[in-house]
mmCIF file of N, CA, C and O in Angstrom:
data_model
loop_
_atom_site.group_PDB
_atom_site.id
_atom_site.type_symbol
_atom_site.label_atom_id
_atom_site.label_comp_id
_atom_site.label_asym_id
_atom_site.label_seq_id
_atom_site.Cartn_x
_atom_site.Cartn_y
_atom_site.Cartn_z
ATOM 1 N N UNK A 12 -8.142 -10.143 1.927
ATOM 2 C CA UNK A 12 -6.841 -9.547 2.133
ATOM 3 C C UNK A 12 -7.039 -8.076 2.512
ATOM 4 O O UNK A 12 -7.838 -7.382 1.904
ATOM 5 N N UNK A 13 -6.313 -7.629 3.493
ATOM 6 C CA UNK A 13 -6.395 -6.250 3.964
ATOM 7 C C UNK A 13 -5.432 -5.393 3.147
ATOM 8 O O UNK A 13 -4.222 -5.531 3.271
ATOM 9 N N UNK A 14 -5.966 -4.537 2.303
ATOM 10 C CA UNK A 14 -5.137 -3.662 1.477
ATOM 11 C C UNK A 14 -5.520 -2.227 1.784
ATOM 12 O O UNK A 14 -6.599 -1.767 1.416
ATOM 13 N N UNK A 15 -4.650 -1.544 2.489
ATOM 14 C CA UNK A 15 -4.897 -0.163 2.894
ATOM 15 C C UNK A 15 -3.976 0.760 2.115
ATOM 16 O O UNK A 15 -2.803 0.451 1.912
ATOM 17 N N UNK A 16 -4.525 1.891 1.683
ATOM 18 C CA UNK A 16 -3.743 2.880 0.958
ATOM 19 C C UNK A 16 -4.003 4.250 1.564
ATOM 20 O O UNK A 16 -5.137 4.702 1.613
ATOM 21 N N UNK A 17 -2.944 4.862 2.012
ATOM 22 C CA UNK A 17 -3.053 6.210 2.570
ATOM 23 C C UNK A 17 -2.619 7.260 1.555
ATOM 24 O O UNK A 17 -2.478 8.426 1.894
ATOM 25 N N UNK A 18 -2.391 6.827 0.322
ATOM 26 C CA UNK A 18 -2.030 7.746 -0.757
ATOM 27 C C UNK A 18 -3.326 8.244 -1.375
ATOM 28 O O UNK A 18 -3.835 7.727 -2.361
ATOM 29 N N UNK A 19 -3.932 9.255 -0.746
ATOM 30 C CA UNK A 19 -5.284 9.686 -1.091
ATOM 31 C C UNK A 19 -5.387 10.367 -2.451
ATOM 32 O O UNK A 19 -6.488 10.536 -2.955
ATOM 33 N N UNK A 20 -4.279 10.740 -3.058
ATOM 34 C CA UNK A 20 -4.316 11.371 -4.375
ATOM 35 C C UNK A 20 -4.157 10.353 -5.504
ATOM 36 O O UNK A 20 -3.809 10.713 -6.618
ATOM 37 N N UNK A 21 -4.422 9.090 -5.248
ATOM 38 C CA UNK A 21 -4.327 8.038 -6.263
ATOM 39 C C UNK A 21 -5.722 7.740 -6.820
ATOM 40 O O UNK A 21 -6.700 7.697 -6.069
ATOM 41 N N UNK A 22 -5.808 7.492 -8.123
ATOM 42 C CA UNK A 22 -7.119 7.205 -8.734
ATOM 43 C C UNK A 22 -7.714 5.897 -8.232
ATOM 44 O O UNK A 22 -8.915 5.690 -8.320
ATOM 45 N N UNK A 23 -6.889 4.996 -7.695
ATOM 46 C CA UNK A 23 -7.373 3.696 -7.215
ATOM 47 C C UNK A 23 -7.788 3.714 -5.747
ATOM 48 O O UNK A 23 -8.264 2.720 -5.221
ATOM 49 N N UNK A 24 -7.594 4.830 -5.065
ATOM 50 C CA UNK A 24 -7.918 4.910 -3.641
ATOM 51 C C UNK A 24 -9.411 5.208 -3.455
ATOM 52 O O UNK A 24 -9.913 6.216 -3.931
ATOM 53 N N UNK A 25 -10.092 4.304 -2.761
ATOM 54 C CA UNK A 25 -11.499 4.499 -2.429
ATOM 55 C C UNK A 25 -11.651 4.320 -0.923
ATOM 56 O O UNK A 25 -11.616 3.194 -0.425
ATOM 57 N N UNK A 26 -11.753 5.419 -0.214
ATOM 58 C CA UNK A 26 -11.903 5.385 1.249
ATOM 59 C C UNK A 26 -10.774 4.595 1.899
ATOM 60 O O UNK A 26 -10.983 3.729 2.727
ATOM 61 N N UNK A 27 -9.542 4.865 1.486
ATOM 62 C CA UNK A 27 -8.322 4.270 2.036
ATOM 63 C C UNK A 27 -8.151 2.790 1.671
ATOM 64 O O UNK A 27 -7.375 2.078 2.294
ATOM 65 N N UNK A 28 -8.869 2.315 0.675
ATOM 66 C CA UNK A 28 -8.734 0.940 0.198
ATOM 67 C C UNK A 28 -8.398 0.987 -1.291
ATOM 68 O O UNK A 28 -9.007 1.747 -2.044
ATOM 69 N N UNK A 29 -7.440 0.166 -1.711
ATOM 70 C CA UNK A 29 -7.007 0.147 -3.102
ATOM 71 C C UNK A 29 -8.000 -0.637 -3.958
ATOM 72 O O UNK A 29 -8.396 -1.744 -3.599
ATOM 73 N N UNK A 30 -8.375 -0.078 -5.106
ATOM 74 C CA UNK A 30 -9.307 -0.740 -6.013
ATOM 75 C C UNK A 30 -8.636 -1.214 -7.303
ATOM 76 O O UNK A 30 -9.314 -1.693 -8.212
ATOM 77 N N UNK A 31 -7.310 -1.095 -7.390
ATOM 78 C CA UNK A 31 -6.593 -1.548 -8.588
ATOM 79 C C UNK A 31 -6.692 -3.067 -8.712
ATOM 80 O O UNK A 31 -6.793 -3.776 -7.706
ATOM 81 N N UNK A 32 -6.656 -3.564 -9.946
ATOM 82 C CA UNK A 32 -6.751 -5.009 -10.160
ATOM 83 C C UNK A 32 -5.489 -5.732 -9.734
ATOM 84 O O UNK A 32 -5.532 -6.888 -9.339
ATOM 85 N N UNK A 33 -4.349 -5.055 -9.825
ATOM 86 C CA UNK A 33 -3.097 -5.607 -9.334
ATOM 87 C C UNK A 33 -2.252 -4.477 -8.784
ATOM 88 O O UNK A 33 -2.416 -3.328 -9.166
ATOM 89 N N UNK A 34 -1.374 -4.836 -7.882
ATOM 90 C CA UNK A 34 -0.488 -3.864 -7.254
ATOM 91 C C UNK A 34 0.940 -4.302 -7.545
ATOM 92 O O UNK A 34 1.276 -5.476 -7.378
ATOM 93 N N UNK A 35 1.761 -3.351 -7.966
ATOM 94 C CA UNK A 35 3.164 -3.645 -8.262
ATOM 95 C C UNK A 35 4.042 -2.830 -7.320
ATOM 96 O O UNK A 35 3.923 -1.609 -7.249
ATOM 97 N N UNK A 36 4.917 -3.529 -6.600
ATOM 98 C CA UNK A 36 5.865 -2.888 -5.686
ATOM 99 C C UNK A 36 7.250 -2.987 -6.307
ATOM 100 O O UNK A 36 7.697 -4.084 -6.652
ATOM 101 N N UNK A 37 7.925 -1.861 -6.434
ATOM 102 C CA UNK A 37 9.241 -1.824 -7.077
ATOM 103 C C UNK A 37 10.344 -2.254 -6.118
ATOM 104 O O UNK A 37 10.106 -2.446 -4.920
ATOM 105 N N UNK A 38 11.561 -2.378 -6.640
ATOM 106 C CA UNK A 38 12.725 -2.717 -5.823
ATOM 107 C C UNK A 38 12.971 -1.680 -4.740
ATOM 108 O O UNK A 38 13.529 -1.972 -3.699
ATOM 109 N N UNK A 39 12.547 -0.437 -4.999
ATOM 110 C CA UNK A 39 12.736 0.648 -4.028
ATOM 111 C C UNK A 39 11.553 0.771 -3.075
ATOM 112 O O UNK A 39 11.390 1.788 -2.415
ATOM 113 N N UNK A 40 10.698 -0.264 -3.013
ATOM 114 C CA UNK A 40 9.568 -0.365 -2.086
ATOM 115 C C UNK A 40 8.466 0.658 -2.403
ATOM 116 O O UNK A 40 7.688 1.029 -1.556
ATOM 117 N N UNK A 41 8.401 1.120 -3.623
ATOM 118 C CA UNK A 41 7.376 2.068 -4.041
ATOM 119 C C UNK A 41 6.258 1.351 -4.778
ATOM 120 O O UNK A 41 6.503 0.402 -5.522
ATOM 121 N N UNK A 42 5.041 1.818 -4.593
ATOM 122 C CA UNK A 42 3.901 1.282 -5.334
ATOM 123 C C UNK A 42 3.930 1.901 -6.727
ATOM 124 O O UNK A 42 3.594 3.063 -6.907
ATOM 125 N N UNK A 43 4.327 1.110 -7.723
ATOM 126 C CA UNK A 43 4.410 1.646 -9.083
ATOM 127 C C UNK A 43 3.061 1.608 -9.791
ATOM 128 O O UNK A 43 2.939 2.073 -10.921
ATOM 129 N N UNK A 44 2.026 1.101 -9.134
ATOM 130 C CA UNK A 44 0.667 1.124 -9.661
ATOM 131 C C UNK A 44 0.036 2.504 -9.461
ATOM 132 O O UNK A 44 -0.927 2.849 -10.118
ATOM 133 N N UNK A 45 0.587 3.285 -8.544
ATOM 134 C CA UNK A 45 0.063 4.618 -8.221
ATOM 135 C C UNK A 45 -0.099 5.481 -9.465
ATOM 136 O O UNK A 45 0.810 5.600 -10.278
ATOM 137 N N UNK A 46 -1.287 6.066 -9.613
ATOM 138 C CA UNK A 46 -1.580 7.025 -10.676
ATOM 139 C C UNK A 46 -2.247 8.224 -10.009
ATOM 140 O O UNK A 46 -3.284 8.078 -9.362
ATOM 141 N N UNK A 47 -1.630 9.380 -10.185
ATOM 142 C CA UNK A 47 -2.141 10.586 -9.531
ATOM 143 C C UNK A 47 -3.516 10.974 -10.065
ATOM 144 O O UNK A 47 -3.759 10.979 -11.254
ATOM 145 N N UNK A 48 -4.397 11.303 -9.126
ATOM 146 C CA UNK A 48 -5.752 11.743 -9.450
ATOM 147 C C UNK A 48 -5.776 13.256 -9.625
ATOM 148 O O UNK A 48 -5.028 13.971 -8.960
ATOM 149 N N UNK A 49 -6.647 13.739 -10.501
ATOM 150 C CA UNK A 49 -6.798 15.185 -10.692
ATOM 151 C C UNK A 49 -7.671 15.823 -9.630
ATOM 152 O O UNK A 49 -7.588 17.017 -9.388
ATOM 153 N N UNK A 50 -8.545 15.020 -9.006
ATOM 154 C CA UNK A 50 -9.429 15.611 -8.003
ATOM 155 C C UNK A 50 -8.724 15.716 -6.652
ATOM 156 O O UNK A 50 -7.891 14.881 -6.303
ATOM 157 N N UNK A 51 -9.064 16.751 -5.931
ATOM 158 C CA UNK A 51 -8.458 17.013 -4.621
ATOM 159 C C UNK A 51 -9.134 16.139 -3.568
ATOM 160 O O UNK A 51 -10.352 16.173 -3.420
ATOM 161 N N UNK A 52 -8.357 15.330 -2.825
ATOM 162 C CA UNK A 52 -8.966 14.488 -1.793
ATOM 163 C C UNK A 52 -9.436 15.306 -0.594
ATOM 164 O O UNK A 52 -8.940 16.410 -0.358
ATOM 165 N N UNK A 53 -10.369 14.757 0.138
ATOM 166 C CA UNK A 53 -10.852 15.397 1.365
ATOM 167 C C UNK A 53 -9.773 15.263 2.429
ATOM 168 O O UNK A 53 -9.235 14.179 2.647
ATOM 169 N N UNK A 54 -9.444 16.354 3.076
ATOM 170 C CA UNK A 54 -8.435 16.345 4.138
ATOM 171 C C UNK A 54 -9.102 15.933 5.442
ATOM 172 O O UNK A 54 -9.649 16.769 6.158
ATOM 173 N N UNK A 55 -9.072 14.635 5.740
ATOM 174 C CA UNK A 55 -9.734 14.136 6.953
ATOM 175 C C UNK A 55 -8.970 14.493 8.222
ATOM 176 O O UNK A 55 -9.517 14.415 9.313
ATOM 177 N N UNK A 56 -7.707 14.911 8.093
ATOM 178 C CA UNK A 56 -6.920 15.248 9.284
ATOM 179 C C UNK A 56 -7.461 16.487 9.990
ATOM 180 O O UNK A 56 -7.295 16.642 11.189
ATOM 181 N N UNK A 57 -8.121 17.379 9.234
ATOM 182 C CA UNK A 57 -8.684 18.591 9.846
ATOM 183 C C UNK A 57 -9.823 18.247 10.803
ATOM 184 O O UNK A 57 -10.079 18.952 11.756
ATOM 185 N N UNK A 58 -10.516 17.160 10.541
ATOM 186 C CA UNK A 58 -11.694 16.796 11.333
ATOM 187 C C UNK A 58 -11.466 15.562 12.213
ATOM 188 O O UNK A 58 -12.412 14.994 12.715
ATOM 189 N N UNK A 59 -10.224 15.169 12.386
ATOM 190 C CA UNK A 59 -9.917 13.888 13.044
ATOM 191 C C UNK A 59 -10.506 13.773 14.458
ATOM 192 O O UNK A 59 -10.871 12.690 14.887
ATOM 193 N N UNK A 60 -10.615 14.881 15.166
ATOM 194 C CA UNK A 60 -11.156 14.813 16.524
ATOM 195 C C UNK A 60 -12.668 15.017 16.566
ATOM 196 O O UNK A 60 -13.294 14.849 17.598
ATOM 197 N N UNK A 61 -13.237 15.366 15.421
ATOM 198 C CA UNK A 61 -14.684 15.560 15.348
ATOM 199 C C UNK A 61 -15.399 14.374 14.732
ATOM 200 O O UNK A 61 -16.506 14.035 15.121
ATOM 201 N N UNK A 62 -14.767 13.751 13.756
ATOM 202 C CA UNK A 62 -15.411 12.663 13.023
ATOM 203 C C UNK A 62 -14.348 11.672 12.554
ATOM 204 O O UNK A 62 -13.315 12.073 12.023
ATOM 205 N N UNK A 63 -14.606 10.388 12.724
ATOM 206 C CA UNK A 63 -13.661 9.359 12.270
ATOM 207 C C UNK A 63 -13.619 9.338 10.746
ATOM 208 O O UNK A 63 -14.634 9.583 10.088
ATOM 209 N N UNK A 64 -12.439 9.047 10.150
ATOM 210 C CA UNK A 64 -12.360 8.948 8.695
ATOM 211 C C UNK A 64 -13.284 7.847 8.172
ATOM 212 O O UNK A 64 -13.558 6.870 8.857
ATOM 213 N N UNK A 65 -13.758 8.010 6.966
ATOM 214 C CA UNK A 65 -14.654 7.048 6.341
ATOM 215 C C UNK A 65 -13.822 5.990 5.611
ATOM 216 O O UNK A 65 -13.254 6.258 4.554
ATOM 217 N N UNK A 66 -13.722 4.789 6.191
ATOM 218 C CA UNK A 66 -12.971 3.684 5.601
ATOM 219 C C UNK A 66 -13.924 2.740 4.879
ATOM 220 O O UNK A 66 -15.031 2.496 5.348
ATOM 221 N N UNK A 67 -13.482 2.188 3.762
ATOM 222 C CA UNK A 67 -14.276 1.174 3.068
ATOM 223 C C UNK A 67 -14.236 -0.109 3.887
ATOM 224 O O UNK A 67 -13.197 -0.454 4.460
ATOM 225 N N UNK A 68 -15.347 -0.835 3.986
ATOM 226 C CA UNK A 68 -15.351 -2.099 4.727
ATOM 227 C C UNK A 68 -14.402 -3.114 4.086
ATOM 228 O O UNK A 68 -14.248 -3.135 2.868
ATOM 229 N N UNK A 69 -13.791 -3.943 4.903
ATOM 230 C CA UNK A 69 -12.837 -4.910 4.378
ATOM 231 C C UNK A 69 -13.494 -5.963 3.493
ATOM 232 O O UNK A 69 -12.837 -6.578 2.681
ATOM 233 N N UNK A 70 -14.769 -6.171 3.632
ATOM 234 C CA UNK A 70 -15.425 -7.147 2.757
ATOM 235 C C UNK A 70 -15.389 -6.694 1.299
ATOM 236 O O UNK A 70 -15.562 -7.486 0.396
ATOM 237 N N UNK A 71 -15.112 -5.389 1.082
ATOM 238 C CA UNK A 71 -14.981 -4.879 -0.275
ATOM 239 C C UNK A 71 -13.587 -5.102 -0.841
ATOM 240 O O UNK A 71 -13.360 -4.926 -2.021
ATOM 241 N N UNK A 72 -12.630 -5.474 0.000
ATOM 242 C CA UNK A 72 -11.273 -5.718 -0.466
ATOM 243 C C UNK A 72 -11.179 -7.139 -1.007
ATOM 244 O O UNK A 72 -11.266 -8.103 -0.253
ATOM 245 N N UNK A 73 -11.010 -7.230 -2.295
ATOM 246 C CA UNK A 73 -10.888 -8.544 -2.923
ATOM 247 C C UNK A 73 -9.412 -8.897 -3.022
ATOM 248 O O UNK A 73 -8.571 -8.015 -3.175
ATOM 249 N N UNK A 74 -9.090 -10.183 -2.951
ATOM 250 C CA UNK A 74 -7.681 -10.563 -3.127
ATOM 251 C C UNK A 74 -7.162 -10.059 -4.476
ATOM 252 O O UNK A 74 -7.854 -10.117 -5.484
ATOM 253 N N UNK A 75 -5.966 -9.542 -4.474
ATOM 254 C CA UNK A 75 -5.367 -8.981 -5.676
ATOM 255 C C UNK A 75 -4.027 -9.651 -5.934
ATOM 256 O O UNK A 75 -3.444 -10.237 -5.041
ATOM 257 N N UNK A 76 -3.579 -9.536 -7.148
ATOM 258 C CA UNK A 76 -2.214 -9.950 -7.452
ATOM 259 C C UNK A 76 -1.299 -8.830 -6.992
ATOM 260 O O UNK A 76 -1.420 -7.693 -7.458
ATOM 261 N N UNK A 77 -0.418 -9.149 -6.074
ATOM 262 C CA UNK A 77 0.548 -8.170 -5.597
ATOM 263 C C UNK A 77 1.915 -8.638 -6.069
ATOM 264 O O UNK A 77 2.446 -9.637 -5.577
ATOM 265 N N UNK A 78 2.431 -7.940 -7.061
ATOM 266 C CA UNK A 78 3.721 -8.274 -7.650
ATOM 267 C C UNK A 78 4.780 -7.468 -6.915
ATOM 268 O O UNK A 78 4.709 -6.236 -6.869
ATOM 269 N N UNK A 79 5.736 -8.172 -6.325
ATOM 270 C CA UNK A 79 6.741 -7.498 -5.494
ATOM 271 C C UNK A 79 8.142 -7.764 -6.032
ATOM 272 O O UNK A 79 8.525 -8.914 -6.249
ATOM 273 N N UNK A 80 8.884 -6.687 -6.223
ATOM 274 C CA UNK A 80 10.275 -6.792 -6.672
ATOM 275 C C UNK A 80 11.255 -6.366 -5.585
ATOM 276 O O UNK A 80 12.445 -6.296 -5.828
ATOM 277 N N UNK A 81 10.747 -6.065 -4.387
ATOM 278 C CA UNK A 81 11.599 -5.613 -3.278
ATOM 279 C C UNK A 81 12.257 -6.820 -2.596
ATOM 280 O O UNK A 81 11.758 -7.943 -2.667
ATOM 281 N N UNK A 82 13.368 -6.583 -1.931
ATOM 282 C CA UNK A 82 14.053 -7.618 -1.148
ATOM 283 C C UNK A 82 13.340 -7.718 0.202
ATOM 284 O O UNK A 82 13.829 -7.266 1.224
ATOM 285 N N UNK A 83 12.152 -8.300 0.181
ATOM 286 C CA UNK A 83 11.260 -8.318 1.335
ATOM 287 C C UNK A 83 11.022 -9.750 1.817
ATOM 288 O O UNK A 83 10.995 -10.693 1.012
ATOM 289 N N UNK A 84 10.802 -9.895 3.094
ATOM 290 C CA UNK A 84 10.515 -11.191 3.695
ATOM 291 C C UNK A 84 9.266 -11.836 3.091
ATOM 292 O O UNK A 84 9.188 -13.049 2.954
ATOM 293 N N UNK A 85 8.290 -11.030 2.688
ATOM 294 C CA UNK A 85 7.028 -11.545 2.152
ATOM 295 C C UNK A 85 7.080 -11.826 0.647
ATOM 296 O O UNK A 85 6.122 -12.329 0.083
ATOM 297 N N UNK A 86 8.195 -11.496 -0.008
ATOM 298 C CA UNK A 86 8.335 -11.705 -1.444
ATOM 299 C C UNK A 86 8.704 -13.167 -1.712
ATOM 300 O O UNK A 86 9.788 -13.619 -1.394
ATOM 301 N N UNK A 87 7.779 -13.895 -2.304
ATOM 302 C CA UNK A 87 7.998 -15.291 -2.675
ATOM 303 C C UNK A 87 7.869 -15.392 -4.194
ATOM 304 O O UNK A 87 6.762 -15.410 -4.724
ATOM 305 N N UNK A 88 9.008 -15.396 -4.884
ATOM 306 C CA UNK A 88 9.040 -15.473 -6.357
ATOM 307 C C UNK A 88 8.225 -14.341 -6.985
ATOM 308 O O UNK A 88 7.379 -14.576 -7.852
ATOM 309 N N UNK A 89 8.438 -13.138 -6.511
ATOM 310 C CA UNK A 89 7.799 -11.904 -6.969
ATOM 311 C C UNK A 89 6.295 -11.846 -6.677
ATOM 312 O O UNK A 89 5.573 -11.069 -7.274
ATOM 313 N N UNK A 90 5.828 -12.639 -5.750
ATOM 314 C CA UNK A 90 4.425 -12.592 -5.319
ATOM 315 C C UNK A 90 4.420 -12.317 -3.822
ATOM 316 O O UNK A 90 5.100 -12.995 -3.052
ATOM 317 N N UNK A 91 3.646 -11.318 -3.407
ATOM 318 C CA UNK A 91 3.578 -10.956 -1.995
ATOM 319 C C UNK A 91 2.738 -11.979 -1.244
ATOM 320 O O UNK A 91 1.611 -12.280 -1.625
ATOM 321 N N UNK A 92 3.291 -12.523 -0.165
ATOM 322 C CA UNK A 92 2.607 -13.519 0.646
ATOM 323 C C UNK A 92 2.146 -12.968 1.996
ATOM 324 O O UNK A 92 1.795 -13.730 2.881
ATOM 325 N N UNK A 93 2.134 -11.643 2.148
ATOM 326 C CA UNK A 93 1.662 -11.029 3.398
ATOM 327 C C UNK A 93 0.144 -11.154 3.477
ATOM 328 O O UNK A 93 -0.533 -11.317 2.465
ATOM 329 N N UNK A 94 -0.403 -11.084 4.683
ATOM 330 C CA UNK A 94 -1.857 -11.128 4.872
ATOM 331 C C UNK A 94 -2.530 -9.864 4.352
ATOM 332 O O UNK A 94 -3.737 -9.837 4.163
ATOM 333 N N UNK A 95 -1.770 -8.838 4.150
ATOM 334 C CA UNK A 95 -2.279 -7.573 3.644
ATOM 335 C C UNK A 95 -1.130 -6.598 3.553
ATOM 336 O O UNK A 95 -0.045 -6.862 4.053
ATOM 337 N N UNK A 96 -1.365 -5.492 2.881
ATOM 338 C CA UNK A 96 -0.321 -4.481 2.779
ATOM 339 C C UNK A 96 -0.913 -3.102 3.045
ATOM 340 O O UNK A 96 -2.117 -2.899 2.924
ATOM 341 N N UNK A 97 -0.023 -2.190 3.408
ATOM 342 C CA UNK A 97 -0.406 -0.794 3.600
ATOM 343 C C UNK A 97 0.560 0.067 2.803
ATOM 344 O O UNK A 97 1.778 -0.087 2.930
ATOM 345 N N UNK A 98 0.002 0.930 1.981
ATOM 346 C CA UNK A 98 0.798 1.900 1.231
ATOM 347 C C UNK A 98 0.618 3.238 1.939
ATOM 348 O O UNK A 98 -0.504 3.676 2.182
ATOM 349 N N UNK A 99 1.728 3.867 2.289
ATOM 350 C CA UNK A 99 1.674 5.128 3.017
ATOM 351 C C UNK A 99 2.276 6.245 2.174
ATOM 352 O O UNK A 99 3.113 5.993 1.316
ATOM 353 N N UNK A 100 1.870 7.448 2.434
ATOM 354 C CA UNK A 100 2.372 8.621 1.736
ATOM 355 C C UNK A 100 3.544 9.177 2.530
ATOM 356 O O UNK A 100 3.357 9.887 3.507
ATOM 357 N N UNK A 101 4.764 8.829 2.115
ATOM 358 C CA UNK A 101 5.969 9.292 2.801
ATOM 359 C C UNK A 101 6.750 10.161 1.814
ATOM 360 O O UNK A 101 7.129 9.693 0.738
ATOM 361 N N UNK A 102 6.967 11.409 2.173
ATOM 362 C CA UNK A 102 7.662 12.385 1.322
ATOM 363 C C UNK A 102 7.037 12.438 -0.067
ATOM 364 O O UNK A 102 7.719 12.441 -1.084
ATOM 365 N N UNK A 103 5.696 12.406 -0.110
ATOM 366 C CA UNK A 103 4.917 12.459 -1.349
ATOM 367 C C UNK A 103 5.168 11.272 -2.279
ATOM 368 O O UNK A 103 4.963 11.372 -3.482
ATOM 369 N N UNK A 104 5.626 10.157 -1.722
ATOM 370 C CA UNK A 104 5.835 8.935 -2.503
ATOM 371 C C UNK A 104 5.013 7.801 -1.894
ATOM 372 O O UNK A 104 4.858 7.740 -0.675
ATOM 373 N N UNK A 105 4.511 6.889 -2.721
ATOM 374 C CA UNK A 105 3.690 5.779 -2.224
ATOM 375 C C UNK A 105 4.536 4.580 -1.780
ATOM 376 O O UNK A 105 4.790 3.656 -2.549
ATOM 377 N N UNK A 106 4.995 4.571 -0.529
ATOM 378 C CA UNK A 106 5.834 3.495 -0.002
ATOM 379 C C UNK A 106 4.999 2.361 0.592
ATOM 380 O O UNK A 106 3.997 2.599 1.259
ATOM 381 N N UNK A 107 5.447 1.127 0.373
ATOM 382 C CA UNK A 107 4.842 -0.042 1.012
ATOM 383 C C UNK A 107 5.455 -0.156 2.405
ATOM 384 O O UNK A 107 6.635 -0.477 2.551
ATOM 385 N N UNK A 108 4.666 0.123 3.435
ATOM 386 C CA UNK A 108 5.208 0.073 4.794
ATOM 387 C C UNK A 108 5.044 -1.307 5.430
ATOM 388 O O UNK A 108 5.413 -1.508 6.582
ATOM 389 N N UNK A 109 4.544 -2.271 4.676
ATOM 390 C CA UNK A 109 4.493 -3.656 5.138
ATOM 391 C C UNK A 109 5.858 -4.311 4.961
ATOM 392 O O UNK A 109 6.133 -5.355 5.526
ATOM 393 N N UNK A 110 6.711 -3.682 4.212
ATOM 394 C CA UNK A 110 8.052 -4.184 3.883
ATOM 395 C C UNK A 110 8.849 -4.576 5.122
ATOM 396 O O UNK A 110 8.943 -3.813 6.079
ATOM 397 N N UNK A 111 9.402 -5.769 5.086
ATOM 398 C CA UNK A 111 10.360 -6.240 6.094
ATOM 399 C C UNK A 111 11.570 -6.780 5.345
ATOM 400 O O UNK A 111 11.435 -7.669 4.496
ATOM 401 N N UNK A 112 12.749 -6.268 5.651
ATOM 402 C CA UNK A 112 13.969 -6.693 4.958
ATOM 403 C C UNK A 112 14.163 -8.193 5.082
ATOM 404 O O UNK A 112 14.026 -8.765 6.147
ATOM 405 N N UNK A 113 14.482 -8.817 3.967
ATOM 406 C CA UNK A 113 14.733 -10.249 3.926
ATOM 407 C C UNK A 113 16.160 -10.508 4.407
ATOM 408 O O UNK A 113 17.114 -10.044 3.786
ATOM 409 N N UNK A 114 16.326 -11.236 5.501
ATOM 410 C CA UNK A 114 17.647 -11.523 6.056
ATOM 411 C C UNK A 114 18.175 -12.889 5.633
ATOM 412 O O UNK A 114 19.156 -13.359 6.186
ATOM 413 N N UNK A 115 17.557 -13.542 4.666
ATOM 414 C CA UNK A 115 18.033 -14.849 4.204
ATOM 415 C C UNK A 115 19.426 -14.784 3.618
ATOM 416 O O UNK A 115 20.171 -15.748 3.674
ATOM 417 N N UNK A 116 19.827 -13.653 3.057
ATOM 418 C CA UNK A 116 21.150 -13.521 2.453
ATOM 419 C C UNK A 116 22.245 -13.642 3.512
ATOM 420 O O UNK A 116 23.317 -14.150 3.246
ATOM 421 N N UNK A 117 21.978 -13.219 4.748
ATOM 422 C CA UNK A 117 22.963 -13.328 5.827
ATOM 423 C C UNK A 117 23.186 -14.777 6.220
ATOM 424 O O UNK A 117 24.306 -15.198 6.440
ATOM 425 N N UNK A 118 22.108 -15.565 6.285
ATOM 426 C CA UNK A 118 22.241 -16.954 6.719
ATOM 427 C C UNK A 118 22.958 -17.804 5.682
ATOM 428 O O UNK A 118 23.589 -18.799 6.012
ATOM 429 N N UNK A 119 22.920 -17.429 4.405
ATOM 430 C CA UNK A 119 23.598 -18.173 3.351
ATOM 431 C C UNK A 119 25.114 -18.002 3.442
ATOM 432 O O UNK A 119 25.866 -18.869 3.039
ATOM 433 N N UNK A 120 25.568 -16.871 3.987
ATOM 434 C CA UNK A 120 27.003 -16.592 4.072
ATOM 435 C C UNK A 120 27.664 -17.214 5.301
ATOM 436 O O UNK A 120 28.857 -17.140 5.450
ATOM 437 N N UNK A 121 26.891 -17.786 6.194
ATOM 438 C CA UNK A 121 27.467 -18.359 7.423
ATOM 439 C C UNK A 121 28.004 -19.744 7.196
ATOM 440 O O UNK A 121 27.661 -20.479 6.374
#
């Protein structure tokens, strides 16, 4: 499973890959597993044109339990069924950008 995390100040982030045993996504599409790290991450954006960021190989990404409480297309009984997820740092919050709004509620009303 491809699990990417761009929240570099998280203790579970290892070269943009999540190492947590499980990931919990809240109703507000936030990664509630996020725990702020005390160490300052390397700012790879300063060197982006000189050197590619160091990403962990995907073979190191083990399947994880992804518990999802969001109204998302990939949420199947609070279990994420996506092929992978990406957590991005948006306004200093860890948002799941794999989120796709579930439109099943519209079809039930027709």
